[in-house]
Amino acid sequence: MMIPDLLQTPSDAHAVIGETSPLLTAGQAATRLKVRLRRQHRIYDPARPLRLCGILDESTLRRVVGGPDIMREQLEHLNALGVEPHITVQVLPYAAGAHPGFAGRFCILRFADSTEAVVHLERLTSDLYLEKPSDVQHYSVMYDHLQARALDPDSSRDFITDVTKMYVDAGSRP
């Protein structure tokens, strides 16, 4: 339903935090934004860049967050990240129909120095980490199904470029 935190531009992150967390004070929202942006530095660590694979539902690209200019900037950013060798961005188009991702957003965390993985579920007031092998296996199968139904990375970049044009046109209107 939204761009993953690690792939958000600062403007998109600011808009998402402001629009989805109405009970936060301005200070709390600023702190949350600062933490989110600091976490993104891990993607660009030249010594050990984070390997990141994201599958985005088409609705994520079409839901206007923060206005057309912020959306255009965000989608251009996704395409720029998608050409990095350690980042894969794929789009799950509406044409894929119902899919396991309807169950909600999840993240599978795998660590270079371990064979174990953890599933992270972000919720409104707290996060949940699932460590049981059966839970991790369940979400891994869900991810495999999502990845199989998603467009390949090159087709995803083309798709994102096409959607971006919609925001360029919207942003140029008086």
PDB file of C-alpha atoms in Angstrom:
ATOM      1  CA  MET A   1       0.000   0.000   0.000  1.00  0.00           C
ATOM      2  CA  MET A   2       3.040   2.299   0.234  1.00  0.00           C
ATOM      3  CA  ILE A   3       6.628   2.501  -0.917  1.00  0.00           C
ATOM      4  CA  PRO A   4       8.869   0.558   1.509  1.00  0.00           C
ATOM      5  CA  ASP A   5      10.641   2.852   3.985  1.00  0.00           C
ATOM      6  CA  LEU A   6      14.099   2.061   2.640  1.00  0.00           C
ATOM      7  CA  LEU A   7      13.071   3.128  -0.869  1.00  0.00           C
ATOM      8  CA  GLN A   8      11.296   6.387   0.023  1.00  0.00           C
ATOM      9  CA  THR A   9      12.566   9.814  -0.912  1.00  0.00           C
ATOM     10  CA  PRO A  10      12.730  12.301   1.966  1.00  0.00           C
ATOM     11  CA  SER A  11       9.680  14.138   0.576  1.00  0.00           C
ATOM     12  CA  ASP A  12       7.660  10.941   0.244  1.00  0.00           C
ATOM     13  CA  ALA A  13       8.695   9.768   3.714  1.00  0.00           C
ATOM     14  CA  HIS A  14       7.674  13.132   5.183  1.00  0.00           C
ATOM     15  CA  ALA A  15       4.285  12.965   3.438  1.00  0.00           C
ATOM     16  CA  VAL A  16       3.673   9.339   4.452  1.00  0.00           C
ATOM     17  CA  ILE A  17       4.505   9.992   8.091  1.00  0.00           C
ATOM     18  CA  GLY A  18       2.383  13.144   8.193  1.00  0.00           C
ATOM     19  CA  GLU A  19      -0.603  11.633   6.412  1.00  0.00           C
ATOM     20  CA  THR A  20      -0.682   8.236   8.122  1.00  0.00           C
ATOM     21  CA  SER A  21       0.149   9.170  11.714  1.00  0.00           C
ATOM     22  CA  PRO A  22      -2.210  11.992  12.712  1.00  0.00           C
ATOM     23  CA  LEU A  23      -1.573  11.564  16.435  1.00  0.00           C
ATOM     24  CA  LEU A  24       2.156  12.326  16.194  1.00  0.00           C
ATOM     25  CA  THR A  25       3.369  15.708  17.333  1.00  0.00           C
ATOM     26  CA  ALA A  26       5.545  17.678  14.916  1.00  0.00           C
ATOM     27  CA  GLY A  27       8.591  16.686  16.973  1.00  0.00           C
ATOM     28  CA  GLN A  28       7.704  12.992  16.939  1.00  0.00           C
ATOM     29  CA  ALA A  29       7.122  13.102  13.187  1.00  0.00           C
ATOM     30  CA  ALA A  30      10.491  14.816  12.666  1.00  0.00           C
ATOM     31  CA  THR A  31      12.227  12.173  14.783  1.00  0.00           C
ATOM     32  CA  ARG A  32      10.530   9.369  12.877  1.00  0.00           C
ATOM     33  CA  LEU A  33      11.598  10.936   9.570  1.00  0.00           C
ATOM     34  CA  LYS A  34      15.181  11.353  10.763  1.00  0.00           C
ATOM     35  CA  VAL A  35      15.378   7.696  11.852  1.00  0.00           C
ATOM     36  CA  ARG A  36      13.836   6.473   8.580  1.00  0.00           C
ATOM     37  CA  LEU A  37      16.329   8.440   6.497  1.00  0.00           C
ATOM     38  CA  ARG A  38      19.260   7.316   8.653  1.00  0.00           C
ATOM     39  CA  ARG A  39      18.279   3.672   8.090  1.00  0.00           C
ATOM     40  CA  GLN A  40      18.486   4.245   4.339  1.00  0.00           C
ATOM     41  CA  HIS A  41      22.227   4.911   4.550  1.00  0.00           C
ATOM     42  CA  ARG A  42      22.725   1.164   4.962  1.00  0.00           C
ATOM     43  CA  ILE A  43      21.669   0.697   1.328  1.00  0.00           C
ATOM     44  CA  TYR A  44      24.576   2.839   0.158  1.00  0.00           C
ATOM     45  CA  ASP A  45      27.323   1.492   2.427  1.00  0.00           C
ATOM     46  CA  PRO A  46      30.126   0.919  -0.109  1.00  0.00           C
ATOM     47  CA  ALA A  47      31.768  -1.731   2.075  1.00  0.00           C
ATOM     48  CA  ARG A  48      28.622  -3.850   2.511  1.00  0.00           C
ATOM     49  CA  PRO A  49      25.611  -2.531   0.626  1.00  0.00           C
ATOM     50  CA  LEU A  50      22.335  -3.988   1.761  1.00  0.00           C
ATOM     51  CA  ARG A  51      20.784  -6.449  -0.717  1.00  0.00           C
ATOM     52  CA  LEU A  52      17.201  -5.290  -1.164  1.00  0.00           C
ATOM     53  CA  CYS A  53      14.357  -6.816  -3.178  1.00  0.00           C
ATOM     54  CA  GLY A  54      11.050  -5.000  -3.203  1.00  0.00           C
ATOM     55  CA  ILE A  55       7.788  -6.003  -4.845  1.00  0.00           C
ATOM     56  CA  LEU A  56       5.325  -3.140  -5.152  1.00  0.00           C
ATOM     57  CA  ASP A  57       1.648  -3.492  -5.917  1.00  0.00           C
ATOM     58  CA  GLU A  58       0.520  -1.243  -8.774  1.00  0.00           C
ATOM     59  CA  SER A  59      -1.755   0.634  -6.369  1.00  0.00           C
ATOM     60  CA  THR A  60       1.376   1.840  -4.561  1.00  0.00           C
ATOM     61  CA  LEU A  61       2.480   3.666  -7.691  1.00  0.00           C
ATOM     62  CA  ARG A  62      -0.905   5.174  -8.408  1.00  0.00           C
ATOM     63  CA  ARG A  63      -1.944   6.305  -4.899  1.00  0.00           C
ATOM     64  CA  VAL A  64      -1.058   9.987  -4.713  1.00  0.00           C
ATOM     65  CA  VAL A  65       0.960  10.693  -1.587  1.00  0.00           C
ATOM     66  CA  GLY A  66       2.002  14.289  -1.031  1.00  0.00           C
ATOM     67  CA  GLY A  67       0.997  15.472  -4.519  1.00  0.00           C
ATOM     68  CA  PRO A  68       2.040  14.855  -8.125  1.00  0.00           C
ATOM     69  CA  ASP A  69       5.521  16.370  -7.807  1.00  0.00           C
ATOM     70  CA  ILE A  70       6.403  14.187  -4.817  1.00  0.00           C
ATOM     71  CA  MET A  71       5.044  11.124  -6.607  1.00  0.00           C
ATOM     72  CA  ARG A  72       7.029  11.908  -9.769  1.00  0.00           C
ATOM     73  CA  GLU A  73      10.199  12.347  -7.724  1.00  0.00           C
ATOM     74  CA  GLN A  74       9.502   9.108  -5.820  1.00  0.00           C
ATOM     75  CA  LEU A  75       8.914   7.030  -8.946  1.00  0.00           C
ATOM     76  CA  GLU A  76      12.022   8.434 -10.639  1.00  0.00           C
ATOM     77  CA  HIS A  77      13.923   7.511  -7.474  1.00  0.00           C
ATOM     78  CA  LEU A  78      12.572   3.941  -7.632  1.00  0.00           C
ATOM     79  CA  ASN A  79      13.792   3.581 -11.194  1.00  0.00           C
ATOM     80  CA  ALA A  80      17.211   4.972 -10.264  1.00  0.00           C
ATOM     81  CA  LEU A  81      17.494   2.513  -7.383  1.00  0.00           C
ATOM     82  CA  GLY A  82      16.294  -0.345  -9.572  1.00  0.00           C
ATOM     83  CA  VAL A  83      19.415  -0.193 -11.729  1.00  0.00           C
ATOM     84  CA  GLU A  84      21.724  -0.609  -8.744  1.00  0.00           C
ATOM     85  CA  PRO A  85      23.210  -4.138  -8.769  1.00  0.00           C
ATOM     86  CA  HIS A  86      22.186  -4.817  -5.156  1.00  0.00           C
ATOM     87  CA  ILE A  87      18.601  -3.528  -5.455  1.00  0.00           C
ATOM     88  CA  THR A  88      15.713  -5.203  -7.267  1.00  0.00           C
ATOM     89  CA  VAL A  89      12.397  -3.415  -7.737  1.00  0.00           C
ATOM     90  CA  GLN A  90       9.466  -5.298  -9.232  1.00  0.00           C
ATOM     91  CA  VAL A  91       5.868  -4.240  -9.847  1.00  0.00           C
ATOM     92  CA  LEU A  92       2.892  -6.491  -9.308  1.00  0.00           C
ATOM     93  CA  PRO A  93       0.349  -5.113 -11.804  1.00  0.00           C
ATOM     94  CA  TYR A  94      -3.394  -5.163 -11.346  1.00  0.00           C
ATOM     95  CA  ALA A  95      -3.505  -7.763 -14.128  1.00  0.00           C
ATOM     96  CA  ALA A  96      -1.857 -10.260 -11.739  1.00  0.00           C
ATOM     97  CA  GLY A  97      -5.211 -10.496  -9.942  1.00  0.00           C
ATOM     98  CA  ALA A  98      -5.551 -11.669  -6.353  1.00  0.00           C
ATOM     99  CA  HIS A  99      -2.253 -12.578  -4.748  1.00  0.00           C
ATOM    100  CA  PRO A 100      -0.712 -13.534  -1.393  1.00  0.00           C
ATOM    101  CA  GLY A 101       0.277  -9.919  -0.758  1.00  0.00           C
ATOM    102  CA  PHE A 102      -3.343  -9.113   0.070  1.00  0.00           C
ATOM    103  CA  ALA A 103      -2.552 -10.480   3.525  1.00  0.00           C
ATOM    104  CA  GLY A 104      -0.474  -7.372   4.204  1.00  0.00           C
ATOM    105  CA  ARG A 105       2.992  -5.930   3.940  1.00  0.00           C
ATOM    106  CA  PHE A 106       5.891  -8.017   5.178  1.00  0.00           C
ATOM    107  CA  CYS A 107       9.643  -8.077   4.997  1.00  0.00           C
ATOM    108  CA  ILE A 108      11.923 -11.104   5.164  1.00  0.00           C
ATOM    109  CA  LEU A 109      15.248 -10.252   6.778  1.00  0.00           C
ATOM    110  CA  ARG A 110      18.177 -12.509   5.958  1.00  0.00           C
ATOM    111  CA  PHE A 111      21.582 -11.981   7.483  1.00  0.00           C
ATOM    112  CA  ALA A 112      24.918 -12.599   5.763  1.00  0.00           C
ATOM    113  CA  ASP A 113      26.448 -14.302   8.781  1.00  0.00           C
ATOM    114  CA  SER A 114      23.492 -16.624   9.461  1.00  0.00           C
ATOM    115  CA  THR A 115      21.339 -19.202   7.723  1.00  0.00           C
ATOM    116  CA  GLU A 116      18.307 -18.068   9.722  1.00  0.00           C
ATOM    117  CA  ALA A 117      15.799 -15.420   8.670  1.00  0.00           C
ATOM    118  CA  VAL A 118      13.216 -13.270  10.416  1.00  0.00           C
ATOM    119  CA  VAL A 119       9.907 -11.944   9.115  1.00  0.00           C
ATOM    120  CA  HIS A 120       9.140  -8.341  10.027  1.00  0.00           C
ATOM    121  CA  LEU A 121       5.524  -7.158  10.158  1.00  0.00           C
ATOM    122  CA  GLU A 122       5.078  -3.430  10.690  1.00  0.00           C
ATOM    123  CA  ARG A 123       1.833  -2.422  12.353  1.00  0.00           C
ATOM    124  CA  LEU A 124       0.311   0.856  13.438  1.00  0.00           C
ATOM    125  CA  THR A 125       1.507   0.887  17.049  1.00  0.00           C
ATOM    126  CA  SER A 126       4.191  -1.803  17.126  1.00  0.00           C
ATOM    127  CA  ASP A 127       6.249  -4.172  15.024  1.00  0.00           C
ATOM    128  CA  LEU A 128       6.170  -7.936  15.075  1.00  0.00           C
ATOM    129  CA  TYR A 129       9.140 -10.209  14.357  1.00  0.00           C
ATOM    130  CA  LEU A 130       8.461 -13.840  13.488  1.00  0.00           C
ATOM    131  CA  GLU A 131      11.384 -16.192  14.021  1.00  0.00           C
ATOM    132  CA  LYS A 132       9.801 -19.653  13.971  1.00  0.00           C
ATOM    133  CA  PRO A 133      11.070 -21.568  10.930  1.00  0.00           C
ATOM    134  CA  SER A 134       7.488 -22.489   9.952  1.00  0.00           C
ATOM    135  CA  ASP A 135       6.486 -18.789   9.908  1.00  0.00           C
ATOM    136  CA  VAL A 136       9.552 -17.823   7.888  1.00  0.00           C
ATOM    137  CA  GLN A 137       8.838 -20.672   5.458  1.00  0.00           C
ATOM    138  CA  HIS A 138       5.216 -19.547   5.058  1.00  0.00           C
ATOM    139  CA  TYR A 139       6.239 -15.978   4.205  1.00  0.00           C
ATOM    140  CA  SER A 140       9.059 -17.189   1.946  1.00  0.00           C
ATOM    141  CA  VAL A 141       6.547 -19.174  -0.106  1.00  0.00           C
ATOM    142  CA  MET A 142       4.287 -16.101  -0.245  1.00  0.00           C
ATOM    143  CA  TYR A 143       7.233 -14.017  -1.466  1.00  0.00           C
ATOM    144  CA  ASP A 144       8.105 -16.588  -4.143  1.00  0.00           C
ATOM    145  CA  HIS A 145       4.515 -16.479  -5.416  1.00  0.00           C
ATOM    146  CA  LEU A 146       4.532 -12.670  -5.469  1.00  0.00           C
ATOM    147  CA  GLN A 147       7.847 -12.567  -7.294  1.00  0.00           C
ATOM    148  CA  ALA A 148       6.626 -15.067  -9.893  1.00  0.00           C
ATOM    149  CA  ARG A 149       3.547 -12.924 -10.618  1.00  0.00           C
ATOM    150  CA  ALA A 150       5.413  -9.613 -10.674  1.00  0.00           C
ATOM    151  CA  LEU A 151       6.908  -8.042 -13.750  1.00  0.00           C
ATOM    152  CA  ASP A 152      10.631  -8.668 -14.205  1.00  0.00           C
ATOM    153  CA  PRO A 153      12.901  -5.762 -13.152  1.00  0.00           C
ATOM    154  CA  ASP A 154      13.289  -4.306 -16.671  1.00  0.00           C
ATOM    155  CA  SER A 155       9.547  -4.442 -17.379  1.00  0.00           C
ATOM    156  CA  SER A 156       8.934  -2.972 -13.920  1.00  0.00           C
ATOM    157  CA  ARG A 157      11.167   0.021 -14.726  1.00  0.00           C
ATOM    158  CA  ASP A 158       9.225   0.536 -17.975  1.00  0.00           C
ATOM    159  CA  PHE A 159       5.938   0.285 -16.058  1.00  0.00           C
ATOM    160  CA  ILE A 160       7.115   2.792 -13.439  1.00  0.00           C
ATOM    161  CA  THR A 161       8.261   5.152 -16.214  1.00  0.00           C
ATOM    162  CA  ASP A 162       4.795   4.987 -17.798  1.00  0.00           C
ATOM    163  CA  VAL A 163       3.079   5.760 -14.483  1.00  0.00           C
ATOM    164  CA  THR A 164       5.566   8.578 -13.841  1.00  0.00           C
ATOM    165  CA  LYS A 165       4.368  10.305 -17.019  1.00  0.00           C
ATOM    166  CA  MET A 166       0.942  10.612 -15.421  1.00  0.00           C
ATOM    167  CA  TYR A 167       2.469  12.642 -12.573  1.00  0.00           C
ATOM    168  CA  VAL A 168       4.568  14.763 -14.939  1.00  0.00           C
ATOM    169  CA  ASP A 169       1.385  15.698 -16.812  1.00  0.00           C
ATOM    170  CA  ALA A 170      -0.519  16.345 -13.547  1.00  0.00           C
ATOM    171  CA  GLY A 171       2.299  18.491 -12.181  1.00  0.00           C
ATOM    172  CA  SER A 172       2.418  20.676 -15.302  1.00  0.00           C
ATOM    173  CA  ARG A 173      -1.279  21.632 -15.112  1.00  0.00           C
ATOM    174  CA  PRO A 174      -2.082  25.108 -13.734  1.00  0.00           C
TER     175      PRO A 174
END
